[in-house]
Amino acid sequence: MSRATPTLGPTQKSTKSDPDRHRRRLLNPTRAQLAALARSATAASRDPDTDKRLCMVNLLRFRRPDGAAAYAAYARAVAPLLASVGAHVVWAGDVAAGCPFVIPPPSLPGTSASPDADAAYTWDRVVVVEYPSAAAFLEMIGGEGYRGRVNALREDALERLLLVPTTPVDEGREFGRLAVKL
C-alpha cells in the first residue's frame, strides 16, 4: 500500500453543468478526513497492544426510484475488494418503514436547524463493515478497482450517506461501568 492518502471524488469530470456534482462530492470523504484516518492508522500500528480493527457504520439513503437495486450492484462489485483486504460485512439491515428514529427527534424545538431536518435523519439501510485496520480501508478505497467503476456504482445508488469509523472497546468493562452508573 502506498503511504499517500487516497483521494476519492466524483467519478465523472466535475463541471458547473453537472447537476449531481454537489451530491456526489458529499458522498465521498474529504482529503482532510482521509488524512485524519491515515494518521489514526499510523498511530495504531505503532502500539502492539492496540486492537486495530475498524468498523465502518454506514447509514444509507437511496436515490429514488431505483437506488436500492443500484446499491445491490455496488454490493456485488465491492465484495471481492472487501475480501482482498480482509474485510467483511458484519451486519446489514433495512430501517423500519416510516420510522425516522433519532434521539432527540430533530423536530423538537431547539434541535432542528431547518424544517427539512426530519428528512435529513431518514435512512433506508444500515451496513456495518469490519476491516482489519484503518490502513486496510484506505488501501481498498485507494485502489484502482474501487476508485473507478465500483465507487461510481455507490455514488449512483445513494442520495446521502453518513459514514462513521469506529474502533473496538472492551465491551464487558465499558458496559459494566455504564450499568453501575445507571
PDB file of N, CA, C and O in Angstrom, residues 70-139:
ATOM      1  N   ALA A  70     -29.543  -0.331  -7.415  1.00  0.00           N
ATOM      2  CA  ALA A  70     -28.199   0.131  -7.768  1.00  0.00           C
ATOM      3  C   ALA A  70     -27.211  -0.200  -6.652  1.00  0.00           C
ATOM      4  O   ALA A  70     -26.065  -0.559  -6.915  1.00  0.00           O
ATOM      5  N   TYR A  71     -27.656  -0.098  -5.406  1.00  0.00           N
ATOM      6  CA  TYR A  71     -26.766  -0.429  -4.290  1.00  0.00           C
ATOM      7  C   TYR A  71     -26.469  -1.926  -4.266  1.00  0.00           C
ATOM      8  O   TYR A  71     -25.359  -2.335  -3.899  1.00  0.00           O
ATOM      9  N   ALA A  72     -27.429  -2.739  -4.652  1.00  0.00           N
ATOM     10  CA  ALA A  72     -27.182  -4.187  -4.734  1.00  0.00           C
ATOM     11  C   ALA A  72     -26.077  -4.471  -5.759  1.00  0.00           C
ATOM     12  O   ALA A  72     -25.222  -5.341  -5.538  1.00  0.00           O
ATOM     13  N   ALA A  73     -26.065  -3.731  -6.870  1.00  0.00           N
ATOM     14  CA  ALA A  73     -24.996  -3.892  -7.868  1.00  0.00           C
ATOM     15  C   ALA A  73     -23.658  -3.464  -7.263  1.00  0.00           C
ATOM     16  O   ALA A  73     -22.627  -4.120  -7.485  1.00  0.00           O
ATOM     17  N   TYR A  74     -23.651  -2.383  -6.493  1.00  0.00           N
ATOM     18  CA  TYR A  74     -22.431  -1.944  -5.806  1.00  0.00           C
ATOM     19  C   TYR A  74     -21.958  -3.030  -4.834  1.00  0.00           C
ATOM     20  O   TYR A  74     -20.769  -3.353  -4.796  1.00  0.00           O
ATOM     21  N   ALA A  75     -22.880  -3.604  -4.057  1.00  0.00           N
ATOM     22  CA  ALA A  75     -22.514  -4.621  -3.075  1.00  0.00           C
ATOM     23  C   ALA A  75     -21.858  -5.824  -3.754  1.00  0.00           C
ATOM     24  O   ALA A  75     -20.856  -6.355  -3.247  1.00  0.00           O
ATOM     25  N   ARG A  76     -22.392  -6.237  -4.896  1.00  0.00           N
ATOM     26  CA  ARG A  76     -21.784  -7.361  -5.631  1.00  0.00           C
ATOM     27  C   ARG A  76     -20.387  -6.992  -6.131  1.00  0.00           C
ATOM     28  O   ARG A  76     -19.470  -7.806  -6.084  1.00  0.00           O
ATOM     29  N   ALA A  77     -20.216  -5.759  -6.584  1.00  0.00           N
ATOM     30  CA  ALA A  77     -18.923  -5.330  -7.134  1.00  0.00           C
ATOM     31  C   ALA A  77     -17.879  -5.115  -6.047  1.00  0.00           C
ATOM     32  O   ALA A  77     -16.692  -5.371  -6.263  1.00  0.00           O
ATOM     33  N   VAL A  78     -18.299  -4.649  -4.861  1.00  0.00           N
ATOM     34  CA  VAL A  78     -17.319  -4.343  -3.810  1.00  0.00           C
ATOM     35  C   VAL A  78     -16.941  -5.583  -2.998  1.00  0.00           C
ATOM     36  O   VAL A  78     -15.882  -5.596  -2.368  1.00  0.00           O
ATOM     37  N   ALA A  79     -17.750  -6.622  -3.024  1.00  0.00           N
ATOM     38  CA  ALA A  79     -17.486  -7.817  -2.208  1.00  0.00           C
ATOM     39  C   ALA A  79     -16.077  -8.390  -2.411  1.00  0.00           C
ATOM     40  O   ALA A  79     -15.372  -8.645  -1.430  1.00  0.00           O
ATOM     41  N   PRO A  80     -15.617  -8.589  -3.648  1.00  0.00           N
ATOM     42  CA  PRO A  80     -14.254  -9.128  -3.792  1.00  0.00           C
ATOM     43  C   PRO A  80     -13.174  -8.147  -3.321  1.00  0.00           C
ATOM     44  O   PRO A  80     -12.114  -8.563  -2.854  1.00  0.00           O
ATOM     45  N   LEU A  81     -13.443  -6.851  -3.412  1.00  0.00           N
ATOM     46  CA  LEU A  81     -12.470  -5.862  -2.936  1.00  0.00           C
ATOM     47  C   LEU A  81     -12.391  -5.884  -1.412  1.00  0.00           C
ATOM     48  O   LEU A  81     -11.305  -5.765  -0.841  1.00  0.00           O
ATOM     49  N   LEU A  82     -13.534  -6.040  -0.758  1.00  0.00           N
ATOM     50  CA  LEU A  82     -13.546  -6.177   0.701  1.00  0.00           C
ATOM     51  C   LEU A  82     -12.731  -7.406   1.108  1.00  0.00           C
ATOM     52  O   LEU A  82     -11.873  -7.333   1.986  1.00  0.00           O
ATOM     53  N   ALA A  83     -13.009  -8.527   0.457  1.00  0.00           N
ATOM     54  CA  ALA A  83     -12.298  -9.772   0.786  1.00  0.00           C
ATOM     55  C   ALA A  83     -10.797  -9.636   0.555  1.00  0.00           C
ATOM     56  O   ALA A  83      -9.995 -10.173   1.328  1.00  0.00           O
ATOM     57  N   SER A  84     -10.407  -8.878  -0.459  1.00  0.00           N
ATOM     58  CA  SER A  84      -8.982  -8.753  -0.782  1.00  0.00           C
ATOM     59  C   SER A  84      -8.188  -8.032   0.304  1.00  0.00           C
ATOM     60  O   SER A  84      -6.975  -8.206   0.389  1.00  0.00           O
ATOM     61  N   VAL A  85      -8.870  -7.230   1.144  1.00  0.00           N
ATOM     62  CA  VAL A  85      -8.175  -6.549   2.246  1.00  0.00           C
ATOM     63  C   VAL A  85      -8.547  -7.157   3.599  1.00  0.00           C
ATOM     64  O   VAL A  85      -8.210  -6.611   4.652  1.00  0.00           O
ATOM     65  N   GLY A  86      -9.263  -8.287   3.587  1.00  0.00           N
ATOM     66  CA  GLY A  86      -9.620  -8.971   4.830  1.00  0.00           C
ATOM     67  C   GLY A  86     -10.831  -8.383   5.539  1.00  0.00           C
ATOM     68  O   GLY A  86     -11.023  -8.614   6.732  1.00  0.00           O
ATOM     69  N   ALA A  87     -11.657  -7.641   4.819  1.00  0.00           N
ATOM     70  CA  ALA A  87     -12.848  -7.021   5.415  1.00  0.00           C
ATOM     71  C   ALA A  87     -14.084  -7.864   5.122  1.00  0.00           C
ATOM     72  O   ALA A  87     -14.088  -8.679   4.193  1.00  0.00           O
ATOM     73  N   HIS A  88     -15.130  -7.650   5.917  1.00  0.00           N
ATOM     74  CA  HIS A  88     -16.387  -8.347   5.685  1.00  0.00           C
ATOM     75  C   HIS A  88     -17.543  -7.551   6.296  1.00  0.00           C
ATOM     76  O   HIS A  88     -17.348  -6.758   7.216  1.00  0.00           O
ATOM     77  N   VAL A  89     -18.735  -7.794   5.759  1.00  0.00           N
ATOM     78  CA  VAL A  89     -19.942  -7.155   6.295  1.00  0.00           C
ATOM     79  C   VAL A  89     -20.301  -7.885   7.577  1.00  0.00           C
ATOM     80  O   VAL A  89     -20.481  -9.102   7.592  1.00  0.00           O
ATOM     81  N   VAL A  90     -20.409  -7.126   8.673  1.00  0.00           N
ATOM     82  CA  VAL A  90     -20.770  -7.675   9.970  1.00  0.00           C
ATOM     83  C   VAL A  90     -22.288  -7.727  10.106  1.00  0.00           C
ATOM     84  O   VAL A  90     -22.851  -8.680  10.641  1.00  0.00           O
ATOM     85  N   TRP A  91     -22.939  -6.689   9.610  1.00  0.00           N
ATOM     86  CA  TRP A  91     -24.391  -6.597   9.750  1.00  0.00           C
ATOM     87  C   TRP A  91     -24.940  -5.645   8.709  1.00  0.00           C
ATOM     88  O   TRP A  91     -24.294  -4.646   8.373  1.00  0.00           O
ATOM     89  N   ALA A  92     -26.126  -5.953   8.206  1.00  0.00           N
ATOM     90  CA  ALA A  92     -26.840  -5.059   7.301  1.00  0.00           C
ATOM     91  C   ALA A  92     -28.319  -5.221   7.579  1.00  0.00           C
ATOM     92  O   ALA A  92     -28.796  -6.337   7.814  1.00  0.00           O
ATOM     93  N   GLY A  93     -29.028  -4.127   7.592  1.00  0.00           N
ATOM     94  CA  GLY A  93     -30.463  -4.201   7.821  1.00  0.00           C
ATOM     95  C   GLY A  93     -31.167  -2.959   7.317  1.00  0.00           C
ATOM     96  O   GLY A  93     -30.593  -1.865   7.274  1.00  0.00           O
ATOM     97  N   ASP A  94     -32.421  -3.164   6.916  1.00  0.00           N
ATOM     98  CA  ASP A  94     -33.240  -2.042   6.473  1.00  0.00           C
ATOM     99  C   ASP A  94     -33.852  -1.349   7.683  1.00  0.00           C
ATOM    100  O   ASP A  94     -34.220  -2.005   8.663  1.00  0.00           O
ATOM    101  N   VAL A  95     -33.949  -0.032   7.599  1.00  0.00           N
ATOM    102  CA  VAL A  95     -34.579   0.749   8.657  1.00  0.00           C
ATOM    103  C   VAL A  95     -36.086   0.495   8.574  1.00  0.00           C
ATOM    104  O   VAL A  95     -36.649   0.428   7.476  1.00  0.00           O
ATOM    105  N   ALA A  96     -36.725   0.320   9.734  1.00  0.00           N
ATOM    106  CA  ALA A  96     -38.159   0.047   9.763  1.00  0.00           C
ATOM    107  C   ALA A  96     -38.911   1.128   8.993  1.00  0.00           C
ATOM    108  O   ALA A  96     -38.666   2.322   9.178  1.00  0.00           O
ATOM    109  N   ALA A  97     -39.795   0.712   8.114  1.00  0.00           N
ATOM    110  CA  ALA A  97     -40.524   1.644   7.256  1.00  0.00           C
ATOM    111  C   ALA A  97     -41.260   2.694   8.086  1.00  0.00           C
ATOM    112  O   ALA A  97     -41.912   2.373   9.076  1.00  0.00           O
ATOM    113  N   GLY A  98     -41.121   3.925   7.667  1.00  0.00           N
ATOM    114  CA  GLY A  98     -41.830   5.020   8.332  1.00  0.00           C
ATOM    115  C   GLY A  98     -41.307   5.359   9.704  1.00  0.00           C
ATOM    116  O   GLY A  98     -41.993   5.972  10.505  1.00  0.00           O
ATOM    117  N   CYS A  99     -40.080   4.960  10.010  1.00  0.00           N
ATOM    118  CA  CYS A  99     -39.558   5.151  11.358  1.00  0.00           C
ATOM    119  C   CYS A  99     -38.236   5.921  11.346  1.00  0.00           C
ATOM    120  O   CYS A  99     -37.189   5.336  11.563  1.00  0.00           O
ATOM    121  N   PRO A 100     -38.293   7.240  11.100  1.00  0.00           N
ATOM    122  CA  PRO A 100     -37.056   8.022  11.193  1.00  0.00           C
ATOM    123  C   PRO A 100     -36.742   8.261  12.664  1.00  0.00           C
ATOM    124  O   PRO A 100     -37.132   9.260  13.247  1.00  0.00           O
ATOM    125  N   PHE A 101     -36.072   7.320  13.296  1.00  0.00           N
ATOM    126  CA  PHE A 101     -35.880   7.311  14.741  1.00  0.00           C
ATOM    127  C   PHE A 101     -34.537   7.904  15.104  1.00  0.00           C
ATOM    128  O   PHE A 101     -33.497   7.316  14.868  1.00  0.00           O
ATOM    129  N   VAL A 102     -34.557   9.079  15.651  1.00  0.00           N
ATOM    130  CA  VAL A 102     -33.343   9.754  16.091  1.00  0.00           C
ATOM    131  C   VAL A 102     -33.644  10.350  17.455  1.00  0.00           C
ATOM    132  O   VAL A 102     -34.720  10.890  17.681  1.00  0.00           O
ATOM    133  N   ILE A 103     -32.699  10.231  18.375  1.00  0.00           N
ATOM    134  CA  ILE A 103     -32.896  10.803  19.702  1.00  0.00           C
ATOM    135  C   ILE A 103     -31.904  11.939  19.876  1.00  0.00           C
ATOM    136  O   ILE A 103     -30.704  11.714  19.753  1.00  0.00           O
ATOM    137  N   PRO A 104     -32.326  13.142  20.195  1.00  0.00           N
ATOM    138  CA  PRO A 104     -33.722  13.580  20.227  1.00  0.00           C
ATOM    139  C   PRO A 104     -34.239  13.757  18.808  1.00  0.00           C
ATOM    140  O   PRO A 104     -33.452  14.006  17.901  1.00  0.00           O
ATOM    141  N   PRO A 105     -35.560  13.631  18.634  1.00  0.00           N
ATOM    142  CA  PRO A 105     -36.104  13.836  17.294  1.00  0.00           C
ATOM    143  C   PRO A 105     -35.730  15.228  16.805  1.00  0.00           C
ATOM    144  O   PRO A 105     -35.808  16.187  17.560  1.00  0.00           O
ATOM    145  N   PRO A 106     -35.305  15.357  15.559  1.00  0.00           N
ATOM    146  CA  PRO A 106     -34.863  16.650  15.064  1.00  0.00           C
ATOM    147  C   PRO A 106     -35.956  17.696  15.025  1.00  0.00           C
ATOM    148  O   PRO A 106     -35.675  18.875  14.930  1.00  0.00           O
ATOM    149  N   SER A 107     -37.215  17.288  15.142  1.00  0.00           N
ATOM    150  CA  SER A 107     -38.304  18.255  15.083  1.00  0.00           C
ATOM    151  C   SER A 107     -38.596  18.909  16.433  1.00  0.00           C
ATOM    152  O   SER A 107     -39.440  19.787  16.519  1.00  0.00           O
ATOM    153  N   LEU A 108     -37.926  18.478  17.517  1.00  0.00           N
ATOM    154  CA  LEU A 108     -38.142  19.129  18.809  1.00  0.00           C
ATOM    155  C   LEU A 108     -37.604  20.551  18.773  1.00  0.00           C
ATOM    156  O   LEU A 108     -36.581  20.820  18.139  1.00  0.00           O
ATOM    157  N   PRO A 109     -38.260  21.471  19.461  1.00  0.00           N
ATOM    158  CA  PRO A 109     -37.771  22.853  19.473  1.00  0.00           C
ATOM    159  C   PRO A 109     -36.312  22.906  19.939  1.00  0.00           C
ATOM    160  O   PRO A 109     -35.923  22.221  20.873  1.00  0.00           O
ATOM    161  N   GLY A 110     -35.538  23.692  19.236  1.00  0.00           N
ATOM    162  CA  GLY A 110     -34.139  23.860  19.609  1.00  0.00           C
ATOM    163  C   GLY A 110     -33.202  22.807  19.058  1.00  0.00           C
ATOM    164  O   GLY A 110     -32.002  22.893  19.254  1.00  0.00           O
ATOM    165  N   THR A 111     -33.733  21.792  18.367  1.00  0.00           N
ATOM    166  CA  THR A 111     -32.855  20.747  17.840  1.00  0.00           C
ATOM    167  C   THR A 111     -32.816  20.726  16.326  1.00  0.00           C
ATOM    168  O   THR A 111     -32.045  19.996  15.757  1.00  0.00           O
ATOM    169  N   SER A 112     -33.662  21.502  15.677  1.00  0.00           N
ATOM    170  CA  SER A 112     -33.748  21.450  14.228  1.00  0.00           C
ATOM    171  C   SER A 112     -33.259  22.751  13.614  1.00  0.00           C
ATOM    172  O   SER A 112     -33.727  23.823  13.949  1.00  0.00           O
ATOM    173  N   ALA A 113     -32.311  22.631  12.695  1.00  0.00           N
ATOM    174  CA  ALA A 113     -31.790  23.818  12.028  1.00  0.00           C
ATOM    175  C   ALA A 113     -32.686  24.247  10.871  1.00  0.00           C
ATOM    176  O   ALA A 113     -32.625  25.372  10.434  1.00  0.00           O
ATOM    177  N   SER A 114     -33.513  23.340  10.376  1.00  0.00           N
ATOM    178  CA  SER A 114     -34.375  23.686   9.255  1.00  0.00           C
ATOM    179  C   SER A 114     -35.638  22.838   9.314  1.00  0.00           C
ATOM    180  O   SER A 114     -35.665  21.793   9.951  1.00  0.00           O
ATOM    181  N   PRO A 115     -36.679  23.267   8.605  1.00  0.00           N
ATOM    182  CA  PRO A 115     -37.907  22.461   8.598  1.00  0.00           C
ATOM    183  C   PRO A 115     -37.713  21.101   7.944  1.00  0.00           C
ATOM    184  O   PRO A 115     -38.490  20.195   8.160  1.00  0.00           O
ATOM    185  N   ASP A 116     -36.650  20.938   7.145  1.00  0.00           N
ATOM    186  CA  ASP A 116     -36.396  19.667   6.472  1.00  0.00           C
ATOM    187  C   ASP A 116     -35.487  18.755   7.274  1.00  0.00           C
ATOM    188  O   ASP A 116     -35.018  17.740   6.779  1.00  0.00           O
ATOM    189  N   ALA A 117     -35.226  19.089   8.544  1.00  0.00           N
ATOM    190  CA  ALA A 117     -34.279  18.297   9.334  1.00  0.00           C
ATOM    191  C   ALA A 117     -34.754  16.865   9.521  1.00  0.00           C
ATOM    192  O   ALA A 117     -33.943  15.950   9.548  1.00  0.00           O
ATOM    193  N   ASP A 118     -36.066  16.648   9.657  1.00  0.00           N
ATOM    194  CA  ASP A 118     -36.556  15.275   9.800  1.00  0.00           C
ATOM    195  C   ASP A 118     -36.124  14.422   8.613  1.00  0.00           C
ATOM    196  O   ASP A 118     -35.700  13.286   8.778  1.00  0.00           O
ATOM    197  N   ALA A 119     -36.227  14.959   7.404  1.00  0.00           N
ATOM    198  CA  ALA A 119     -35.834  14.213   6.207  1.00  0.00           C
ATOM    199  C   ALA A 119     -34.345  13.904   6.223  1.00  0.00           C
ATOM    200  O   ALA A 119     -33.918  12.858   5.743  1.00  0.00           O
ATOM    201  N   ALA A 120     -33.542  14.775   6.797  1.00  0.00           N
ATOM    202  CA  ALA A 120     -32.103  14.558   6.849  1.00  0.00           C
ATOM    203  C   ALA A 120     -31.735  13.389   7.749  1.00  0.00           C
ATOM    204  O   ALA A 120     -30.646  12.841   7.637  1.00  0.00           O
ATOM    205  N   TYR A 121     -32.630  12.996   8.638  1.00  0.00           N
ATOM    206  CA  TYR A 121     -32.373  11.887   9.554  1.00  0.00           C
ATOM    207  C   TYR A 121     -33.119  10.621   9.160  1.00  0.00           C
ATOM    208  O   TYR A 121     -33.239   9.706   9.944  1.00  0.00           O
ATOM    209  N   THR A 122     -33.625  10.573   7.949  1.00  0.00           N
ATOM    210  CA  THR A 122     -34.329   9.397   7.463  1.00  0.00           C
ATOM    211  C   THR A 122     -33.360   8.560   6.641  1.00  0.00           C
ATOM    212  O   THR A 122     -32.775   9.041   5.676  1.00  0.00           O
ATOM    213  N   TRP A 123     -33.199   7.302   7.030  1.00  0.00           N
ATOM    214  CA  TRP A 123     -32.265   6.396   6.368  1.00  0.00           C
ATOM    215  C   TRP A 123     -33.019   5.184   5.872  1.00  0.00           C
ATOM    216  O   TRP A 123     -34.059   4.819   6.420  1.00  0.00           O
ATOM    217  N   ASP A 124     -32.487   4.534   4.865  1.00  0.00           N
ATOM    218  CA  ASP A 124     -33.094   3.322   4.318  1.00  0.00           C
ATOM    219  C   ASP A 124     -32.434   2.057   4.834  1.00  0.00           C
ATOM    220  O   ASP A 124     -33.091   1.050   5.041  1.00  0.00           O
ATOM    221  N   ARG A 125     -31.124   2.120   5.027  1.00  0.00           N
ATOM    222  CA  ARG A 125     -30.397   0.908   5.417  1.00  0.00           C
ATOM    223  C   ARG A 125     -29.191   1.287   6.264  1.00  0.00           C
ATOM    224  O   ARG A 125     -28.622   2.357   6.109  1.00  0.00           O
ATOM    225  N   VAL A 126     -28.811   0.349   7.142  1.00  0.00           N
ATOM    226  CA  VAL A 126     -27.592   0.472   7.936  1.00  0.00           C
ATOM    227  C   VAL A 126     -26.723  -0.739   7.593  1.00  0.00           C
ATOM    228  O   VAL A 126     -27.206  -1.873   7.594  1.00  0.00           O
ATOM    229  N   VAL A 127     -25.446  -0.472   7.295  1.00  0.00           N
ATOM    230  CA  VAL A 127     -24.499  -1.539   6.982  1.00  0.00           C
ATOM    231  C   VAL A 127     -23.258  -1.304   7.828  1.00  0.00           C
ATOM    232  O   VAL A 127     -22.748  -0.188   7.893  1.00  0.00           O
ATOM    233  N   VAL A 128     -22.781  -2.358   8.493  1.00  0.00           N
ATOM    234  CA  VAL A 128     -21.551  -2.275   9.278  1.00  0.00           C
ATOM    235  C   VAL A 128     -20.529  -3.205   8.628  1.00  0.00           C
ATOM    236  O   VAL A 128     -20.785  -4.399   8.457  1.00  0.00           O
ATOM    237  N   VAL A 129     -19.382  -2.630   8.258  1.00  0.00           N
ATOM    238  CA  VAL A 129     -18.314  -3.386   7.617  1.00  0.00           C
ATOM    239  C   VAL A 129     -17.100  -3.346   8.528  1.00  0.00           C
ATOM    240  O   VAL A 129     -16.674  -2.281   8.966  1.00  0.00           O
ATOM    241  N   GLU A 130     -16.547  -4.535   8.832  1.00  0.00           N
ATOM    242  CA  GLU A 130     -15.348  -4.608   9.664  1.00  0.00           C
ATOM    243  C   GLU A 130     -14.121  -4.799   8.780  1.00  0.00           C
ATOM    244  O   GLU A 130     -14.075  -5.705   7.947  1.00  0.00           O
ATOM    245  N   TYR A 131     -13.143  -3.931   8.993  1.00  0.00           N
ATOM    246  CA  TYR A 131     -11.850  -4.004   8.321  1.00  0.00           C
ATOM    247  C   TYR A 131     -10.811  -4.415   9.362  1.00  0.00           C
ATOM    248  O   TYR A 131     -10.943  -4.053  10.533  1.00  0.00           O
ATOM    249  N   PRO A 132      -9.763  -5.118   8.965  1.00  0.00           N
ATOM    250  CA  PRO A 132      -8.741  -5.484   9.943  1.00  0.00           C
ATOM    251  C   PRO A 132      -8.025  -4.263  10.511  1.00  0.00           C
ATOM    252  O   PRO A 132      -7.481  -4.320  11.610  1.00  0.00           O
ATOM    253  N   SER A 133      -8.075  -3.143   9.782  1.00  0.00           N
ATOM    254  CA  SER A 133      -7.427  -1.915  10.242  1.00  0.00           C
ATOM    255  C   SER A 133      -7.905  -0.757   9.378  1.00  0.00           C
ATOM    256  O   SER A 133      -8.478  -0.963   8.304  1.00  0.00           O
ATOM    257  N   ALA A 134      -7.651   0.461   9.855  1.00  0.00           N
ATOM    258  CA  ALA A 134      -7.945   1.646   9.039  1.00  0.00           C
ATOM    259  C   ALA A 134      -7.097   1.618   7.777  1.00  0.00           C
ATOM    260  O   ALA A 134      -7.543   2.035   6.704  1.00  0.00           O
ATOM    261  N   ALA A 135      -5.876   1.107   7.893  1.00  0.00           N
ATOM    262  CA  ALA A 135      -4.999   1.017   6.726  1.00  0.00           C
ATOM    263  C   ALA A 135      -5.625   0.136   5.641  1.00  0.00           C
ATOM    264  O   ALA A 135      -5.515   0.439   4.444  1.00  0.00           O
ATOM    265  N   ALA A 136      -6.299  -0.945   6.041  1.00  0.00           N
ATOM    266  CA  ALA A 136      -6.951  -1.825   5.068  1.00  0.00           C
ATOM    267  C   ALA A 136      -8.094  -1.087   4.358  1.00  0.00           C
ATOM    268  O   ALA A 136      -8.272  -1.221   3.137  1.00  0.00           O
ATOM    269  N   PHE A 137      -8.862  -0.302   5.103  1.00  0.00           N
ATOM    270  CA  PHE A 137      -9.925   0.505   4.490  1.00  0.00           C
ATOM    271  C   PHE A 137      -9.333   1.475   3.474  1.00  0.00           C
ATOM    272  O   PHE A 137      -9.809   1.582   2.336  1.00  0.00           O
ATOM    273  N   LEU A 138      -8.281   2.181   3.877  1.00  0.00           N
ATOM    274  CA  LEU A 138      -7.649   3.152   2.987  1.00  0.00           C
ATOM    275  C   LEU A 138      -7.062   2.476   1.751  1.00  0.00           C
ATOM    276  O   LEU A 138      -7.130   3.014   0.641  1.00  0.00           O
ATOM    277  N   GLU A 139      -6.498   1.287   1.935  1.00  0.00           N
ATOM    278  CA  GLU A 139      -5.962   0.534   0.802  1.00  0.00           C
ATOM    279  C   GLU A 139      -7.070   0.206  -0.186  1.00  0.00           C
ATOM    280  O   GLU A 139      -6.908   0.363  -1.402  1.00  0.00           O
TER     281      GLU A 139
END
